[in-house]
XYZ file of C-alpha atoms in Angstrom:
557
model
C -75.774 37.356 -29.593
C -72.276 38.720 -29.489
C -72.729 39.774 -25.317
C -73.688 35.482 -25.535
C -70.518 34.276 -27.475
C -68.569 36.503 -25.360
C -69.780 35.224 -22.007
C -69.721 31.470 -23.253
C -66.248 32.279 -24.629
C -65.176 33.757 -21.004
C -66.885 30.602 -19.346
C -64.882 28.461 -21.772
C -61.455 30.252 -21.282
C -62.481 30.027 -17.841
C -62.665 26.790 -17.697
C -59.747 25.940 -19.998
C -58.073 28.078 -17.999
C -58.775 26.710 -14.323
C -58.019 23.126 -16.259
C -54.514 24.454 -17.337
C -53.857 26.096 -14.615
C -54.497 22.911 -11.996
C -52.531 21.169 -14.440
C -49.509 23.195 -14.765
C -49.773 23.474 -10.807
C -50.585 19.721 -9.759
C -48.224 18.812 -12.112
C -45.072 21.475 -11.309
C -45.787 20.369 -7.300
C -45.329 16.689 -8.090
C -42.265 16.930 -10.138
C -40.369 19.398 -7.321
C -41.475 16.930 -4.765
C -40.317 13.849 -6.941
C -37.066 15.702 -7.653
C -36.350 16.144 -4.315
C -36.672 13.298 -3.217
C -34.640 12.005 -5.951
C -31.511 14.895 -4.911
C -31.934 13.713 -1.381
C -31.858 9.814 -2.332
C -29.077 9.984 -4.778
C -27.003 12.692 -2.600
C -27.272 10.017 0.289
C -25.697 7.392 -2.934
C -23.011 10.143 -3.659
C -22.011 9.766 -0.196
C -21.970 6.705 0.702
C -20.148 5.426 -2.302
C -17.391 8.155 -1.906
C -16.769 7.575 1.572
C -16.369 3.672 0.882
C -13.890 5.051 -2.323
C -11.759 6.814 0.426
C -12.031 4.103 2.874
C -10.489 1.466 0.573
C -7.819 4.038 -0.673
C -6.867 4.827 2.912
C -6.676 0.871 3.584
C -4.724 0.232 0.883
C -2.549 3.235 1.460
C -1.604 1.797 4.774
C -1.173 -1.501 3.881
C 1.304 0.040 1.376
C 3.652 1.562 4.461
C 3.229 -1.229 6.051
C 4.527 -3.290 3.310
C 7.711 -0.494 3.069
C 7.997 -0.880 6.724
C 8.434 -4.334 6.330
C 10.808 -4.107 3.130
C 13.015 -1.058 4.926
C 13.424 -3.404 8.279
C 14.385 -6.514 6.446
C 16.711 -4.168 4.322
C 17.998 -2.992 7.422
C 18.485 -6.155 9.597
C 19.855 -7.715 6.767
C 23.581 -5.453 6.749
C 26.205 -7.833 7.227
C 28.412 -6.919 10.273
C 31.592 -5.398 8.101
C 29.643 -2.985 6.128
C 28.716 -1.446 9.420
C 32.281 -0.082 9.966
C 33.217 0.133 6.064
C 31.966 2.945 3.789
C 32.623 0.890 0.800
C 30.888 -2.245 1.734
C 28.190 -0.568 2.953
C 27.521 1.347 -0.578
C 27.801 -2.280 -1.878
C 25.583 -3.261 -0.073
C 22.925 -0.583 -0.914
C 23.808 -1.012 -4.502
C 22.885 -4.102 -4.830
C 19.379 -4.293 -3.626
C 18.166 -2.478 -7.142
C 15.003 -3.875 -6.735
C 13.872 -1.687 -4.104
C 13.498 0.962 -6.737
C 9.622 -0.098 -7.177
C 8.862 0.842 -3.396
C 11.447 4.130 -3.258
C 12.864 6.386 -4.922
C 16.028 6.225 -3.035
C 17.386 5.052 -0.232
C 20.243 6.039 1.975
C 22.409 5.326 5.247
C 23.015 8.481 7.865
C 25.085 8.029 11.025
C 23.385 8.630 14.345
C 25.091 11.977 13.675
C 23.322 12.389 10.711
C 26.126 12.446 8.509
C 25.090 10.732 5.440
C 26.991 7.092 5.029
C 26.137 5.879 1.635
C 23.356 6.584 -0.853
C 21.870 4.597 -3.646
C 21.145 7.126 -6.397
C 24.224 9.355 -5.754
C 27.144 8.424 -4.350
C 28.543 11.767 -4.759
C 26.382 13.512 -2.137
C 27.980 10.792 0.425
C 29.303 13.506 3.306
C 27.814 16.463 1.772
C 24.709 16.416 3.790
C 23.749 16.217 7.359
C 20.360 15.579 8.863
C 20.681 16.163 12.593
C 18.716 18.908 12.884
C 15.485 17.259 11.058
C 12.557 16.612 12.328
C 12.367 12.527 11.583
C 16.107 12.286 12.682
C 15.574 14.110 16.099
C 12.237 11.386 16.071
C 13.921 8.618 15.684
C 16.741 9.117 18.040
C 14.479 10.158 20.674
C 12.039 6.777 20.225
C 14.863 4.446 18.796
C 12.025 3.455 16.345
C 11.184 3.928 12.773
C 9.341 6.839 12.338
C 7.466 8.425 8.813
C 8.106 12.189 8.546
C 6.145 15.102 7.813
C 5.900 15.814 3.250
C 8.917 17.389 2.592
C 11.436 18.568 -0.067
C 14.203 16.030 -0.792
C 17.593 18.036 -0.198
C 19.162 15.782 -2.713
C 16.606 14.992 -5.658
C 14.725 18.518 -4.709
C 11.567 16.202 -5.104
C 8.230 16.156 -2.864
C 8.912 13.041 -1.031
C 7.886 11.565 2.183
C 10.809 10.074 4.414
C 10.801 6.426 6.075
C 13.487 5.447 8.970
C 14.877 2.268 10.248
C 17.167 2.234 13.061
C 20.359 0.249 13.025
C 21.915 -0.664 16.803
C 24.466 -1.612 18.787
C 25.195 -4.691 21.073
C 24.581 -2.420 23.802
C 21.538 -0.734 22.547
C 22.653 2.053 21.113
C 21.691 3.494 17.733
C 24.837 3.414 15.472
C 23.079 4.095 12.237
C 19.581 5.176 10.479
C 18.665 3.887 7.333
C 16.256 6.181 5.418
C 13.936 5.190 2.273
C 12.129 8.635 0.172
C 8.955 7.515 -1.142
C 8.455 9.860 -4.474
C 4.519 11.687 -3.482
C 3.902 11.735 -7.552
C 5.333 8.415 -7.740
C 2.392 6.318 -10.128
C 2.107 3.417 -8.472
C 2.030 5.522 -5.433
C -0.488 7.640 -4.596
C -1.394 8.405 -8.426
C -3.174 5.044 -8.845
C -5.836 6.510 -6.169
C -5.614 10.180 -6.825
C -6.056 10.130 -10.162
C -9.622 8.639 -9.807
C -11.960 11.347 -10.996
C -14.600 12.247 -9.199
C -17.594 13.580 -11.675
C -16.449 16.071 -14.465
C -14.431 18.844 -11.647
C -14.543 16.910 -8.054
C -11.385 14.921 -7.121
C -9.354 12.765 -4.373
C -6.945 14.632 -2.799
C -4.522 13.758 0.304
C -3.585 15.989 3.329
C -2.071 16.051 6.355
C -3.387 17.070 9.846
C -1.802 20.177 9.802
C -3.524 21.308 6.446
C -0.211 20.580 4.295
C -0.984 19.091 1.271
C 0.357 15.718 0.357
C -1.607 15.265 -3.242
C -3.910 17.231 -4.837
C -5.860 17.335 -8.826
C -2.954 20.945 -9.261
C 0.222 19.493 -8.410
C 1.831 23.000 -8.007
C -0.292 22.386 -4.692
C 1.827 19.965 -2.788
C 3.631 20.626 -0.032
C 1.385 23.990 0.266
C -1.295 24.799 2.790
C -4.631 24.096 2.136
C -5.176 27.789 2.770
C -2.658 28.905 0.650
C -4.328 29.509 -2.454
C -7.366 31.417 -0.264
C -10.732 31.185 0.587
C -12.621 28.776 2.748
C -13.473 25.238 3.013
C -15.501 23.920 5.447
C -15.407 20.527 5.036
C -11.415 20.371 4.846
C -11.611 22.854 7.937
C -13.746 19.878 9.625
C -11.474 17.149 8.756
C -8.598 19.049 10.146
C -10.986 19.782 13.438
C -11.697 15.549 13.923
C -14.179 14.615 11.274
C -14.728 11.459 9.564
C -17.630 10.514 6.876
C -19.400 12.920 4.476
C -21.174 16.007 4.823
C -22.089 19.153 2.688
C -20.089 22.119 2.294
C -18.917 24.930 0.308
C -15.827 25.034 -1.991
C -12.959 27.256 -1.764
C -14.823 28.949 -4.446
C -18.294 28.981 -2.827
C -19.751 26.371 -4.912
C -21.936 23.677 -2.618
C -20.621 20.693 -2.718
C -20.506 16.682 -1.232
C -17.248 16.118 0.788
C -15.588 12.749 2.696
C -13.088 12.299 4.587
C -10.933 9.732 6.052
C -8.026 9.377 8.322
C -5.789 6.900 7.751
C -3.689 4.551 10.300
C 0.178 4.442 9.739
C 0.461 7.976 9.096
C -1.675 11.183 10.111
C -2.914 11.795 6.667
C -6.594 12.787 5.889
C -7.805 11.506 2.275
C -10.881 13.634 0.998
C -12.928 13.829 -1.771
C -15.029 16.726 -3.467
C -17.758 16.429 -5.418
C -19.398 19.451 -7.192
C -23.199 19.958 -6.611
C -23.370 21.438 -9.737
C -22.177 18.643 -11.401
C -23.854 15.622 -9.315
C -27.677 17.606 -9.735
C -26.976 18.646 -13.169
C -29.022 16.072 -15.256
C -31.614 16.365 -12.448
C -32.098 20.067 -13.125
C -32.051 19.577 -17.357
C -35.155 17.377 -16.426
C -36.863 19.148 -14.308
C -36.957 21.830 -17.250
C -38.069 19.952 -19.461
C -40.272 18.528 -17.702
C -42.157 21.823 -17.029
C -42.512 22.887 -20.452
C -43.632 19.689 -21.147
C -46.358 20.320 -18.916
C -47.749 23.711 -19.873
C -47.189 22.236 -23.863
C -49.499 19.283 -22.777
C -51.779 21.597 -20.742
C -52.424 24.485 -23.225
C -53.396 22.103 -26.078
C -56.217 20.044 -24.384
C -56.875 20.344 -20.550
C -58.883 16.913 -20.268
C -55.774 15.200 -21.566
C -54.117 16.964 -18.557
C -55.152 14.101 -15.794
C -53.986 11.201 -18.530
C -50.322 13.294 -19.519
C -49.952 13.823 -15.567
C -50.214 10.348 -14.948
C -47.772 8.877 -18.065
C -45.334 11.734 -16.319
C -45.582 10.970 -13.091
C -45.642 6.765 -13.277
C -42.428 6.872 -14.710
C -41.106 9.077 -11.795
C -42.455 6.966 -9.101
C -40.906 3.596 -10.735
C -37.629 5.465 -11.456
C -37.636 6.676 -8.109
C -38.517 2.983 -6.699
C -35.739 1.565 -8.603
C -33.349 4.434 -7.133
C -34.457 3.677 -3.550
C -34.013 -0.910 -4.501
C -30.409 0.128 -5.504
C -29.655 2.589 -2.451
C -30.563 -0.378 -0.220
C -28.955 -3.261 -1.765
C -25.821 -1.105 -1.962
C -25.085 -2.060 -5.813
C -24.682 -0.526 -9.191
C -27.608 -1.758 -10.991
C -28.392 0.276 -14.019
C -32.223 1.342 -13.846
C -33.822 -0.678 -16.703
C -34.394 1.917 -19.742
C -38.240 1.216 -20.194
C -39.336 4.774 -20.236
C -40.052 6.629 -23.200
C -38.128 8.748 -25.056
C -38.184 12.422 -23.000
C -36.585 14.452 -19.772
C -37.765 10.479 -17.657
C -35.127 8.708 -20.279
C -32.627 11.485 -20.284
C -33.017 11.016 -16.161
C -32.772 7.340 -16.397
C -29.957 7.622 -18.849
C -27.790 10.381 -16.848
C -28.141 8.135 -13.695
C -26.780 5.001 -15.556
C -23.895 6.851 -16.474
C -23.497 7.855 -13.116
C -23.627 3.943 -11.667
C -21.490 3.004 -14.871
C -18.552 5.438 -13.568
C -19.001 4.346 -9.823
C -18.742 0.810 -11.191
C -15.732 1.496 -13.588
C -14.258 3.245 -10.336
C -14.581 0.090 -8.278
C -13.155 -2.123 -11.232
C -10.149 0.081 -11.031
C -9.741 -0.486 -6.848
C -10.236 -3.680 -7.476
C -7.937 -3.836 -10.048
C -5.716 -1.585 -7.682
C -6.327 -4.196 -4.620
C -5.238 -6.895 -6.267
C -1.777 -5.540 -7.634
C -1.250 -4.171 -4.117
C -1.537 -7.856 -2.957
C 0.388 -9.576 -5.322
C 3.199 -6.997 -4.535
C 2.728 -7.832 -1.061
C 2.992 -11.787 -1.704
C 6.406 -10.984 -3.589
C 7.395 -8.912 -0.633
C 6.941 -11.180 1.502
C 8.946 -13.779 -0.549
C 11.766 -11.246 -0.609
C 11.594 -10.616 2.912
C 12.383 -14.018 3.963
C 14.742 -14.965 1.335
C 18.984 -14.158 0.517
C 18.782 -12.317 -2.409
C 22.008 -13.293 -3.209
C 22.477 -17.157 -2.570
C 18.517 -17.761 -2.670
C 18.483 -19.273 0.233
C 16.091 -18.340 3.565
C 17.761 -15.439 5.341
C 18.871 -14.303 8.855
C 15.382 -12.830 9.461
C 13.989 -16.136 8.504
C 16.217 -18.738 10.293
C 15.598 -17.357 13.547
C 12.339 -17.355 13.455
C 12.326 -21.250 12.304
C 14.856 -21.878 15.720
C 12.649 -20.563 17.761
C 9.733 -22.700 16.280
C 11.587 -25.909 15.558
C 13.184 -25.858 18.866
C 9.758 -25.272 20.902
C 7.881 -28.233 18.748
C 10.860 -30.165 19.383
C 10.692 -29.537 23.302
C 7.053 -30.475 22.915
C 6.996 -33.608 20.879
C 9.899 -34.962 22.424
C 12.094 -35.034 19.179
C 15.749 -34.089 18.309
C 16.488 -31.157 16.412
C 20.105 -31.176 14.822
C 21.858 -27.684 13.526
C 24.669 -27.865 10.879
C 26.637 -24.296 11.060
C 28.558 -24.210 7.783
C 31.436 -21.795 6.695
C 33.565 -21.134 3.337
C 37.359 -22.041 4.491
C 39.311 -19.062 4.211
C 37.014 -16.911 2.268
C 38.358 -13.496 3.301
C 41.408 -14.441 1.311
C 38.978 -15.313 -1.672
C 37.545 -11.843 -1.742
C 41.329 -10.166 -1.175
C 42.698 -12.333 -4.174
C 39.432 -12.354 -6.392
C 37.716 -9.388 -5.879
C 34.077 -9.117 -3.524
C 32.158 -9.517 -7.108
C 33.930 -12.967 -7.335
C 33.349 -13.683 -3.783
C 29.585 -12.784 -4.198
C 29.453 -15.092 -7.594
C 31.215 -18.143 -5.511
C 28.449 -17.690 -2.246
C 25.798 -17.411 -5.313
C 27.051 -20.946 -6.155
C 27.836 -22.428 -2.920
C 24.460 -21.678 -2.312
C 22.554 -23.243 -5.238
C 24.821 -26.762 -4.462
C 23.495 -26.931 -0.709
C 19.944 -25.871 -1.328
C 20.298 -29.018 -4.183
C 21.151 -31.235 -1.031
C 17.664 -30.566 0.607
C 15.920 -34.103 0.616
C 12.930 -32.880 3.222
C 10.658 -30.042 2.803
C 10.614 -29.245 6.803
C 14.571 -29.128 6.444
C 15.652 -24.903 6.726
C 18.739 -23.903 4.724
C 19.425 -20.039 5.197
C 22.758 -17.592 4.542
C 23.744 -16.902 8.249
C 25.454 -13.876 7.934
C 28.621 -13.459 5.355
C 30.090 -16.644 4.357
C 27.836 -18.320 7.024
C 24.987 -20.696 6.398
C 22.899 -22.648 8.856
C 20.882 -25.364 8.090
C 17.956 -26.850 10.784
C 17.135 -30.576 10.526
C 13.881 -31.289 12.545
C 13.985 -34.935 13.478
C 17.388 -35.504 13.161
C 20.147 -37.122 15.037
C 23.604 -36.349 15.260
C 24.215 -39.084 12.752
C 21.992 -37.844 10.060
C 23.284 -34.399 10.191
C 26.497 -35.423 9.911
C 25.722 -37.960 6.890
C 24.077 -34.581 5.562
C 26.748 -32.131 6.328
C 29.206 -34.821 5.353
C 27.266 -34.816 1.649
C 27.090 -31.038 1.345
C 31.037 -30.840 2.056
C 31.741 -33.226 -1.268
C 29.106 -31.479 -3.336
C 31.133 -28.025 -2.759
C 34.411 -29.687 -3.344
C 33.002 -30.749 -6.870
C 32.291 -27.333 -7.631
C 36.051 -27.532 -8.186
C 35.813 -23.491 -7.668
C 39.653 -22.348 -7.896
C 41.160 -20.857 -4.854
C 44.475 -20.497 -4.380
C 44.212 -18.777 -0.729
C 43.074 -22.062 0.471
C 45.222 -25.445 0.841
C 42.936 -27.700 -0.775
C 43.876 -25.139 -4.184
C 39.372 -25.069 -4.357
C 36.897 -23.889 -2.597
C 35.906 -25.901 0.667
C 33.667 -25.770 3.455
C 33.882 -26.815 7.678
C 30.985 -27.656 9.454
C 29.991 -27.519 12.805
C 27.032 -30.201 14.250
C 24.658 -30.230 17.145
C 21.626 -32.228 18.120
C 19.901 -33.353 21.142
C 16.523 -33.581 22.540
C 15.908 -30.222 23.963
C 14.321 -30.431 27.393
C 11.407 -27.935 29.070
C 13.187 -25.014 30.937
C 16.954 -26.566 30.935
C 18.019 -26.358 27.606
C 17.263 -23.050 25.203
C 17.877 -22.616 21.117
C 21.281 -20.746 22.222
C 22.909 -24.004 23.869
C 22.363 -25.777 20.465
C 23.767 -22.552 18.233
C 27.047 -22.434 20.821
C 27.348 -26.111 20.133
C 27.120 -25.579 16.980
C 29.859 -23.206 16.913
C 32.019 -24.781 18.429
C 31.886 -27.992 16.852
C 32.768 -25.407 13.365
C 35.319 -24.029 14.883
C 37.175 -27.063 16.090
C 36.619 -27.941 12.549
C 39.049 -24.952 11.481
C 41.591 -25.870 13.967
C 41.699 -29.251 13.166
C 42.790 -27.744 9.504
C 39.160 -27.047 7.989
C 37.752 -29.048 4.855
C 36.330 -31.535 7.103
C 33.120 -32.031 9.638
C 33.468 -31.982 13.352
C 30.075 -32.765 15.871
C 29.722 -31.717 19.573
C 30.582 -35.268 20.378
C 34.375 -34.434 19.460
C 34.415 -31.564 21.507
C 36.672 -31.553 24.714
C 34.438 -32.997 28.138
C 35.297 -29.157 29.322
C 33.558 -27.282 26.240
């Protein structure tokens, strides 16, 4: 009896055994496989998502320089003819384009010698410095071009910055002057906005150049080190500095695997990467899969002929997770798998990867957030670039780009296009006997009366250069622009603006007028500027405070 209830006992732990055992086997198999496949689907995600994170960064970088470019070359182009050969004026002139401060930190003037000129933050470093033995200095002499140097340490503000030049030239060519703009590297609105994007709970966006310096990094002790200089290896930064673009796996500086990208960017030879720990992308994969085994041999060593029914509910819930993981990684979105699972390591699963979409998503609010500041700031730009900051009306920069426009749909259509060239009688004297701050506050209002005489919307009204303001008039005839010049004159004499260097005891004005009906290869926008001219200055001769057309020009002019 006892050698029977101990061979029916072996058959039955036998059994139970072979049961619990193909359980615990069938069912550790299918979750490794399922997990697997899982790692390699949402590793694929990872990557994708954080190379189209660096790719917008690196757009948006560029767009940035492009948009200082812009701003530096307008700021540049825009230095009145004095200030080139006056230290004062052209400190004035630096000084008053404060709101510059949003793009750089500073800005300053060197000589082609590079003897510093003028400098907006501190005037007392004018002379003190010379920068004809740097790199972007030697550059830009060499390509008479603005050029953006390598990271460096400011010599004046001892801050990481990154340097932007703008030549200024000669009539014959020649570079005269180099205007050059810092751009603070831990400026916020900067680089930060991007850099400061985490990436998991340790990985991060960081910035370097081609040569391995470091532009921005997570430890900001970092900048303007090599990559190699705190030791150790990376192989994916080593293979972005080698020519490679997109993501990849690697080891960290510290040996940990990890998901890197990489992308170049356009305007300047930086690299923006991104690291993502292993550890910390698989983590809520591998607190699953642990639970999920000792789920199993729980469920398998108290009943084996529930082990078929408990392998199913576990691995259903797998299979439609892993479906929903796959629907997401080819519609590209951030769709939050629906929680329908029950409460265990398939919820925790479902629950760690929504928090994974809800940070990618949160990450894309923010560039999207980021995108659409960038472009508003490039809208203003824009605005500024074209406009006078002091008088408000359209600048140099501006008006000849209108001449050459008006004039060629003029040619085409047949029409006449008339040019009023406008100047401030005696207004040198203004500034000796006022002071340039009155002078400045009398062009301000000058200004705001002959924008007020603007009657068309295709009319152009634009500050010239100094006391100089030209004003196109598509369509019209020598007549009309003198009945408008003729109304812009009385408008400025009501001003009743004192000036006691002129003989009127006010402020006046003398205009010059031109128009004809430019013809196809004869007649170019320069024939109707030296008319122009010339009617103005026969306007000064004839004792100013009045308006002179070609017409009353001699038949020899």
């Amino acid at each position: 009896m006892n050698n029977l209830w101990r061979v029916k006992w072996t058959l039955k732990a036998k059994v139970i055994m072979v049961v619990v055992a193909a359980v615990l086997v069938t069912t550790a198999v299918i979750v490794a496989v399922s997990l697997t496949v899982m790692k390699r689907d949402i590793k694929a995600l990872i990557g994708a998502q954080q190379y189209t994170t660096i790719k917008m960064i690196a757009t948006a970088l560029d767009e940035s320089f492009q948009t200082r470019r812009i701003t530096l070359r307008s700021l540049s182009q825009g230095l009145p003819p004095a200030a080139r050969h006056d230290p004062h004026l052209l400190q004035v002139y630096l000084a008053s384009h404060t709101s510059l401060t949003e793009l750089f930190f500073n800005f300053s003037v060197f000589g082609a010698d590079g003897q510093l000129l003028a400098n907006f933050i501190d005037t007392n470093a004018i002379g003190r410095f010379n920068v004809a033995d740097r790199e972007y200095m030697q550059r830009t002499l060499e390509q008479k071009r603005g050029v953006i140097s390598e990271p460096l340490r400011s010599q004046i503000s001892k801050r990481a910055i990154v340097l932007m030049t703008e030549p200024v030239f000669d009539d014959s060519g020649n570079i005269v002057m180099v205007f050059v703009a810092s751009i603070d590297l831990q400026q916020a609105n900067f680089l930060g906005q991007f850099t400061n994007i985490k990436v998991g709970k340790t990985g991060f966006i960081y910035i370097i150049t081609s040569k391995g310096v470091i532009v921005d990094h997570a430890d900001k002790a970092r900048i303007l080190q090599h990559v190699d200089s705190a030791g150790g290896k990376s192989g994916g930064t080593q293979q972005a500095l080698a020519g490679f673009e997109g993501s990849m796996e690697g080891l960290s500086r510290s040996g940990q695997p990890a998901l890197f990208s990489f992308k170049r960017m356009q305007t300047v030879d930086w690299i923006i990467g991104s690291i993502y720990l292993q550890n910390d992308a698989f983590q809520p994969i591998r607190d699953m899969q642990d639970k999920a085994l000792l789920l199993s041999l729980v469920m398998a060593v108290l009943a084996g002929w529930l082990a078929w029914l408990i392998m199913s509910r576990l691995i259903d819930p797998l299979h439609r997770l892993h479906g929903h993981i796959q629907k997401i990684r080819s519609a590209k979105t951030y769709d939050e798998v629906p929680l329908s699972y029950r409460e265990d390591e398939i919820g925790d699963l479902g629950s760690a990867f929504n928090s994974l979409m809800r940070e990618r998503k949160d990450a894309e609010m923010e560039l999207d957030q980021a995108r659409v500041n960038l472009e508003s700031m490039n809208k203003a730009l824009e605005r500024l670039a074209l406009e006078d900051d002091l008088t408000g009306l359209a600048n140099r920069r501006q008006f000849d780009l209108s001449l050459q426009e008006e004039f060629s749909r003029a040619m085409r259509n047949g029409n006449s296009l008339a040019l009023v060239m406008i100047d401030v009688d005696h207004f040198k004297q203004y500034n000796d006997i006022y002071g340039h701050l009155a002078g400045d506050q009398c062009l301000r209002k000058v200004g705001r009366v002959i924008k007020a005489q603007q009657t068309r919307p295709g009319d152009l009204m634009a500050r010239y250069g100094g006391e100089e303001v030209g004003i196109l008039l598509p369509g019209a005839d020598e007549a009309g622009a003198m009945a408008v010049a003729e109304r812009i004159r009385m408008a400025v004499r009501q001003l009743g603006l004192l000036h006691e260097g002129n003989e009127a005891g006010i402020v006046t004005i003398s205009a010059g007028v031109s128009a004809f009906v430019p013809i196809r290869d004869v007649d170019a926008p320069d024939k109707l500027m030296r008319a122009a001219d010339k009617a103005l200055y026969l306007a000064k001769a004839q004792g100013r405070d009045r308006i002179c057309s070609s017409s009353d020009l001699p038949a020899s002019s």
